PDB file of C-alpha atoms in Angstrom:
ATOM      1  CA  MET A   1      10.140  -5.825  11.838  1.00 91.00           C
ATOM      2  CA  PHE A   2       9.012  -8.591   9.455  1.00 93.00           C
ATOM      3  CA  VAL A   3       6.761  -8.551   6.476  1.00 96.00           C
ATOM      4  CA  ARG A   4       3.942 -11.126   6.089  1.00 96.00           C
ATOM      5  CA  THR A   5       0.742 -11.722   4.317  1.00 96.00           C
ATOM      6  CA  ALA A   6      -2.221  -9.956   6.041  1.00 97.00           C
ATOM      7  CA  SER A   7      -5.028 -12.029   7.551  1.00 96.00           C
ATOM      8  CA  ARG A   8      -8.615 -11.228   8.789  1.00 96.00           C
ATOM      9  CA  ARG A   9      -7.156 -10.677  12.321  1.00 96.00           C
ATOM     10  CA  ASP A  10      -5.117  -7.775  11.120  1.00 97.00           C
ATOM     11  CA  LEU A  11      -7.984  -5.796   9.481  1.00 97.00           C
ATOM     12  CA  ASP A  12      -8.924  -3.627  12.448  1.00 97.00           C
ATOM     13  CA  ALA A  13      -5.239  -2.641  13.020  1.00 97.00           C
ATOM     14  CA  VAL A  14      -4.781  -2.120   9.278  1.00 97.00           C
ATOM     15  CA  ARG A  15      -7.784   0.214   9.187  1.00 97.00           C
ATOM     16  CA  ALA A  16      -6.622   2.165  12.262  1.00 96.00           C
ATOM     17  CA  LEU A  17      -3.204   2.539  10.498  1.00 97.00           C
ATOM     18  CA  LEU A  18      -4.812   3.780   7.310  1.00 96.00           C
ATOM     19  CA  VAL A  19      -7.149   6.225   9.083  1.00 96.00           C
ATOM     20  CA  GLU A  20      -4.179   7.625  11.077  1.00 96.00           C
ATOM     21  CA  THR A  21      -1.859   7.881   8.102  1.00 95.00           C
ATOM     22  CA  TRP A  22      -4.541   9.401   5.731  1.00 94.00           C
ATOM     23  CA  HIS A  23      -5.515  12.097   8.364  1.00 96.00           C
ATOM     24  CA  ASP A  24      -1.823  12.879   8.947  1.00 96.00           C
ATOM     25  CA  THR A  25      -1.106  13.116   5.309  1.00 93.00           C
ATOM     26  CA  TYR A  26      -4.212  14.437   3.597  1.00 92.00           C
ATOM     27  CA  ASP A  27      -6.212  16.579   6.091  1.00 94.00           C
ATOM     28  CA  SER A  28      -4.267  19.563   4.916  1.00 93.00           C
ATOM     29  CA  ILE A  29      -4.728  18.738   1.234  1.00 90.00           C
ATOM     30  CA  TYR A  30      -8.371  17.631   1.122  1.00 90.00           C
ATOM     31  CA  GLY A  31      -9.827  18.657   4.499  1.00 93.00           C
ATOM     32  CA  VAL A  32     -10.929  16.423   7.464  1.00 96.00           C
ATOM     33  CA  GLU A  33     -14.413  15.674   6.109  1.00 95.00           C
ATOM     34  CA  ARG A  34     -13.305  14.449   2.732  1.00 91.00           C
ATOM     35  CA  VAL A  35     -10.481  12.355   4.331  1.00 92.00           C
ATOM     36  CA  THR A  36     -13.067  10.844   6.684  1.00 95.00           C
ATOM     37  CA  ALA A  37     -15.394  10.052   3.784  1.00 92.00           C
ATOM     38  CA  ILE A  38     -12.567   8.459   1.785  1.00 89.00           C
ATOM     39  CA  THR A  39     -11.273   6.366   4.561  1.00 92.00           C
ATOM     40  CA  ASP A  40     -14.791   5.251   5.569  1.00 93.00           C
ATOM     41  CA  ASP A  41     -15.258   4.004   1.960  1.00 90.00           C
ATOM     42  CA  TRP A  42     -11.813   2.875   0.736  1.00 89.00           C
ATOM     43  CA  HIS A  43     -10.551   1.578   4.133  1.00 93.00           C
ATOM     44  CA  SER A  44     -13.666   0.096   5.648  1.00 95.00           C
ATOM     45  CA  ILE A  45     -13.305  -3.411   7.062  1.00 96.00           C
ATOM     46  CA  ALA A  46     -15.412  -4.782   4.179  1.00 95.00           C
ATOM     47  CA  SER A  47     -13.166  -3.096   1.578  1.00 94.00           C
ATOM     48  CA  LEU A  48     -10.031  -4.414   3.254  1.00 96.00           C
ATOM     49  CA  GLU A  49     -11.564  -7.899   3.642  1.00 96.00           C
ATOM     50  CA  ALA A  50     -12.254  -7.975  -0.123  1.00 94.00           C
ATOM     51  CA  ARG A  51      -8.494  -7.464  -0.635  1.00 94.00           C
ATOM     52  CA  LEU A  52      -7.577 -10.600   1.243  1.00 95.00           C
ATOM     53  CA  ASP A  53      -9.182 -12.758  -1.368  1.00 91.00           C
ATOM     54  CA  ALA A  54      -8.588 -10.721  -4.483  1.00 93.00           C
ATOM     55  CA  PRO A  55      -7.078 -12.725  -7.463  1.00 93.00           C
ATOM     56  CA  ASN A  56      -3.563 -11.946  -8.626  1.00 94.00           C
ATOM     57  CA  ALA A  57      -3.076  -9.757  -5.552  1.00 96.00           C
ATOM     58  CA  GLU A  58      -0.921  -9.585  -2.375  1.00 97.00           C
ATOM     59  CA  PHE A  59      -1.893  -7.861   0.814  1.00 98.00           C
ATOM     60  CA  LEU A  60       1.057  -7.489   3.196  1.00 98.00           C
ATOM     61  CA  VAL A  61       1.676  -6.035   6.664  1.00 98.00           C
ATOM     62  CA  ALA A  62       4.890  -4.929   8.461  1.00 97.00           C
ATOM     63  CA  ASP A  63       4.666  -6.357  11.965  1.00 95.00           C
ATOM     64  CA  ASP A  64       7.041  -6.144  14.840  1.00 92.00           C
ATOM     65  CA  GLY A  65       4.964  -8.529  16.948  1.00 91.00           C
ATOM     66  CA  THR A  66       3.319  -5.690  18.826  1.00 93.00           C
ATOM     67  CA  VAL A  67       2.121  -3.199  16.241  1.00 94.00           C
ATOM     68  CA  ILE A  68       1.329  -3.252  12.512  1.00 97.00           C
ATOM     69  CA  ALA A  69       3.647  -0.461  11.345  1.00 97.00           C
ATOM     70  CA  GLY A  70       2.829  -0.568   7.713  1.00 97.00           C
ATOM     71  CA  MET A  71       0.818  -2.221   4.892  1.00 98.00           C
ATOM     72  CA  ALA A  72       0.841  -2.663   1.201  1.00 98.00           C
ATOM     73  CA  PHE A  73      -1.593  -3.920  -1.390  1.00 97.00           C
ATOM     74  CA  ALA A  74      -0.795  -4.765  -4.887  1.00 97.00           C
ATOM     75  CA  THR A  75      -2.343  -6.591  -7.908  1.00 96.00           C
ATOM     76  CA  THR A  76      -0.902  -7.522 -11.369  1.00 95.00           C
ATOM     77  CA  VAL A  77      -2.139  -6.165 -14.867  1.00 90.00           C
ATOM     78  CA  ASP A  78      -0.796  -6.724 -18.322  1.00 89.00           C
ATOM     79  CA  ASP A  79      -0.930 -10.632 -17.959  1.00 89.00           C
ATOM     80  CA  GLY A  80       1.160 -10.321 -14.747  1.00 89.00           C
ATOM     81  CA  ARG A  81       3.873  -8.174 -16.287  1.00 93.00           C
ATOM     82  CA  THR A  82       3.018  -5.025 -14.267  1.00 95.00           C
ATOM     83  CA  VAL A  83       2.575  -4.801 -10.478  1.00 97.00           C
ATOM     84  CA  MET A  84       0.085  -2.101  -9.580  1.00 95.00           C
ATOM     85  CA  LEU A  85       0.917  -0.842  -6.133  1.00 96.00           C
ATOM     86  CA  HIS A  86      -2.432   0.394  -4.863  1.00 94.00           C
ATOM     87  CA  GLN A  87      -1.382   1.031  -1.323  1.00 95.00           C
ATOM     88  CA  LEU A  88       1.645   1.356   0.609  1.00 97.00           C
ATOM     89  CA  TYR A  89       1.423   3.104   3.995  1.00 97.00           C
ATOM     90  CA  VAL A  90       3.603   3.379   7.007  1.00 97.00           C
ATOM     91  CA  ARG A  91       2.307   4.638  10.351  1.00 96.00           C
ATOM     92  CA  PRO A  92       3.485   8.294  10.655  1.00 95.00           C
ATOM     93  CA  GLY A  93       5.510   7.783  13.786  1.00 94.00           C
ATOM     94  CA  MET A  94       7.425   4.958  12.178  1.00 95.00           C
ATOM     95  CA  GLN A  95       8.333   6.512   8.766  1.00 94.00           C
ATOM     96  CA  GLY A  96      12.001   6.895   7.920  1.00 92.00           C
ATOM     97  CA  ARG A  97      13.012   3.490   9.383  1.00 95.00           C
ATOM     98  CA  GLY A  98      13.133   1.432   6.133  1.00 95.00           C
ATOM     99  CA  ILE A  99       9.638  -0.080   6.585  1.00 97.00           C
ATOM    100  CA  GLY A 100       8.389   1.200   3.241  1.00 96.00           C
ATOM    101  CA  GLY A 101      11.367  -0.186   1.400  1.00 95.00           C
ATOM    102  CA  LEU A 102      10.870  -3.580   3.110  1.00 96.00           C
ATOM    103  CA  LEU A 103       7.201  -3.538   1.990  1.00 97.00           C
ATOM    104  CA  LEU A 104       8.140  -2.559  -1.510  1.00 96.00           C
ATOM    105  CA  ASP A 105      10.725  -5.226  -1.876  1.00 94.00           C
ATOM    106  CA  GLU A 106       8.338  -7.915  -0.674  1.00 95.00           C
ATOM    107  CA  VAL A 107       5.605  -6.817  -3.030  1.00 96.00           C
ATOM    108  CA  GLU A 108       8.013  -7.145  -5.913  1.00 94.00           C
ATOM    109  CA  GLY A 109       9.076 -10.632  -4.754  1.00 93.00           C
ATOM    110  CA  CYS A 110       5.459 -11.842  -4.652  1.00 94.00           C
ATOM    111  CA  PHE A 111       5.087 -11.355  -8.423  1.00 95.00           C
ATOM    112  CA  PRO A 112       8.091 -13.158 -10.020  1.00 92.00           C
ATOM    113  CA  GLY A 113       6.758 -12.742 -13.663  1.00 90.00           C
ATOM    114  CA  ALA A 114       6.484  -9.010 -13.429  1.00 95.00           C
ATOM    115  CA  ASP A 115       8.996  -6.557 -15.018  1.00 94.00           C
ATOM    116  CA  LYS A 116       7.863  -3.268 -13.466  1.00 96.00           C
ATOM    117  CA  VAL A 117       5.891  -1.697 -10.599  1.00 97.00           C
ATOM    118  CA  ARG A 118       3.411   1.200 -11.330  1.00 96.00           C
ATOM    119  CA  LEU A 119       1.665   3.405  -8.731  1.00 95.00           C
ATOM    120  CA  GLU A 120      -0.252   6.578  -8.403  1.00 92.00           C
ATOM    121  CA  VAL A 121       0.708   9.345  -5.905  1.00 93.00           C
ATOM    122  CA  GLU A 122      -0.826  12.629  -4.977  1.00 88.00           C
ATOM    123  CA  GLU A 123       1.430  15.362  -6.162  1.00 88.00           C
ATOM    124  CA  LYS A 124       1.017  17.311  -3.003  1.00 90.00           C
ATOM    125  CA  ASN A 125       2.105  14.375  -0.925  1.00 91.00           C
ATOM    126  CA  ALA A 126       5.743  15.472  -0.847  1.00 91.00           C
ATOM    127  CA  LYS A 127       6.881  12.800   1.510  1.00 92.00           C
ATOM    128  CA  ALA A 128       5.553  10.043  -0.702  1.00 93.00           C
ATOM    129  CA  VAL A 129       6.891  11.557  -3.944  1.00 94.00           C
ATOM    130  CA  ALA A 130      10.299  11.881  -2.315  1.00 94.00           C
ATOM    131  CA  PHE A 131      10.164   8.275  -1.004  1.00 95.00           C
ATOM    132  CA  TYR A 132       9.267   6.797  -4.500  1.00 96.00           C
ATOM    133  CA  THR A 133      11.816   8.968  -6.275  1.00 96.00           C
ATOM    134  CA  ALA A 134      14.549   7.699  -3.765  1.00 95.00           C
ATOM    135  CA  GLN A 135      13.313   4.152  -4.510  1.00 95.00           C
ATOM    136  CA  GLY A 136      14.060   4.473  -8.221  1.00 95.00           C
ATOM    137  CA  PHE A 137      10.649   5.467  -9.578  1.00 97.00           C
ATOM    138  CA  SER A 138      10.249   7.925 -12.368  1.00 96.00           C
ATOM    139  CA  GLN A 139       7.039   9.911 -13.329  1.00 96.00           C
ATOM    140  CA  VAL A 140       5.386   8.381 -16.471  1.00 96.00           C
ATOM    141  CA  GLY A 141       2.066  10.113 -16.475  1.00 92.00           C
ATOM    142  CA  ARG A 142      -0.876  11.605 -14.643  1.00 89.00           C
ATOM    143  CA  THR A 143      -4.485  10.451 -13.831  1.00 82.00           C
ATOM    144  CA  ALA A 144      -7.519  12.518 -12.952  1.00 76.00           C
ATOM    145  CA  ASN A 145      -8.917   9.676 -10.808  1.00 71.00           C
ATOM    146  CA  CYS A 146      -6.547   8.177  -8.340  1.00 76.00           C
ATOM    147  CA  GLY A 147      -7.569   5.133  -6.439  1.00 69.00           C
ATOM    148  CA  SER A 148     -10.950   4.551  -8.106  1.00 65.00           C
ATOM    149  CA  ASP A 149     -12.892   5.548 -11.215  1.00 70.00           C
ATOM    150  CA  GLN A 150     -14.613   8.995 -10.765  1.00 72.00           C
ATOM    151  CA  SER A 151     -12.644   9.756  -7.529  1.00 68.00           C
ATOM    152  CA  GLY A 152     -11.817  13.172  -8.869  1.00 73.00           C
ATOM    153  CA  ILE A 153      -8.467  12.967  -7.105  1.00 76.00           C
ATOM    154  CA  PRO A 154      -5.542  13.822  -9.568  1.00 81.00           C
ATOM    155  CA  ALA A 155      -2.326  11.995  -9.137  1.00 87.00           C
ATOM    156  CA  LEU A 156       0.962  11.372 -10.671  1.00 91.00           C
ATOM    157  CA  VAL A 157       1.754   7.954 -12.227  1.00 94.00           C
ATOM    158  CA  TYR A 158       5.144   6.500 -11.398  1.00 96.00           C
ATOM    159  CA  GLU A 159       6.978   3.331 -12.515  1.00 97.00           C
ATOM    160  CA  ARG A 160      10.138   1.483 -11.923  1.00 96.00           C
ATOM    161  CA  PRO A 161      11.629  -1.600 -13.531  1.00 95.00           C
ATOM    162  CA  ILE A 162      11.966  -4.819 -11.541  1.00 92.00           C
ATOM    163  CA  VAL A 163      15.515  -6.088 -11.914  1.00 82.00           C
ATOM    164  CA  TRP A 164      15.724  -9.724 -11.136  1.00 74.00           C
ATOM    165  CA  ALA A 165      19.008 -11.192  -9.843  1.00 67.00           C
ATOM    166  CA  ASP A 166      20.302 -14.186 -11.769  1.00 60.00           C
TER     167      ASP A 166
END
């Protein structure tokens, strides 16, 4: 498994991964119809394509040469000091193999001026909360609008410092 920058040719596979992962994770929390509406908006090809050219951003995929197993998208805020991890998803059948950790490490490496990573996670997504806690993240707050303004999706806000080797 290797991690690389996403390209336009990856977008169909990334969308399929996101739709599969969202339904697997969130159908029991939000219901199938709401998850479908969210994925049709947030994970449309047009939305994903816009991320490819976003300033101060990195869009990564975990690829084994056959399948896109995971993806991550992050931007910087606070003059580049904070990495905002907007997305990190691993295909349900491939979770627990270290792919999420590989993506997270690569995201951090893409922003050498940053000193911390921040993310939002649905409190009821126990697998994700456990993953981020195991990766050294701590809860620092809450938001009423995860993912976009006025989403109405509450989430926990987590952070961890980036420790750069000398």
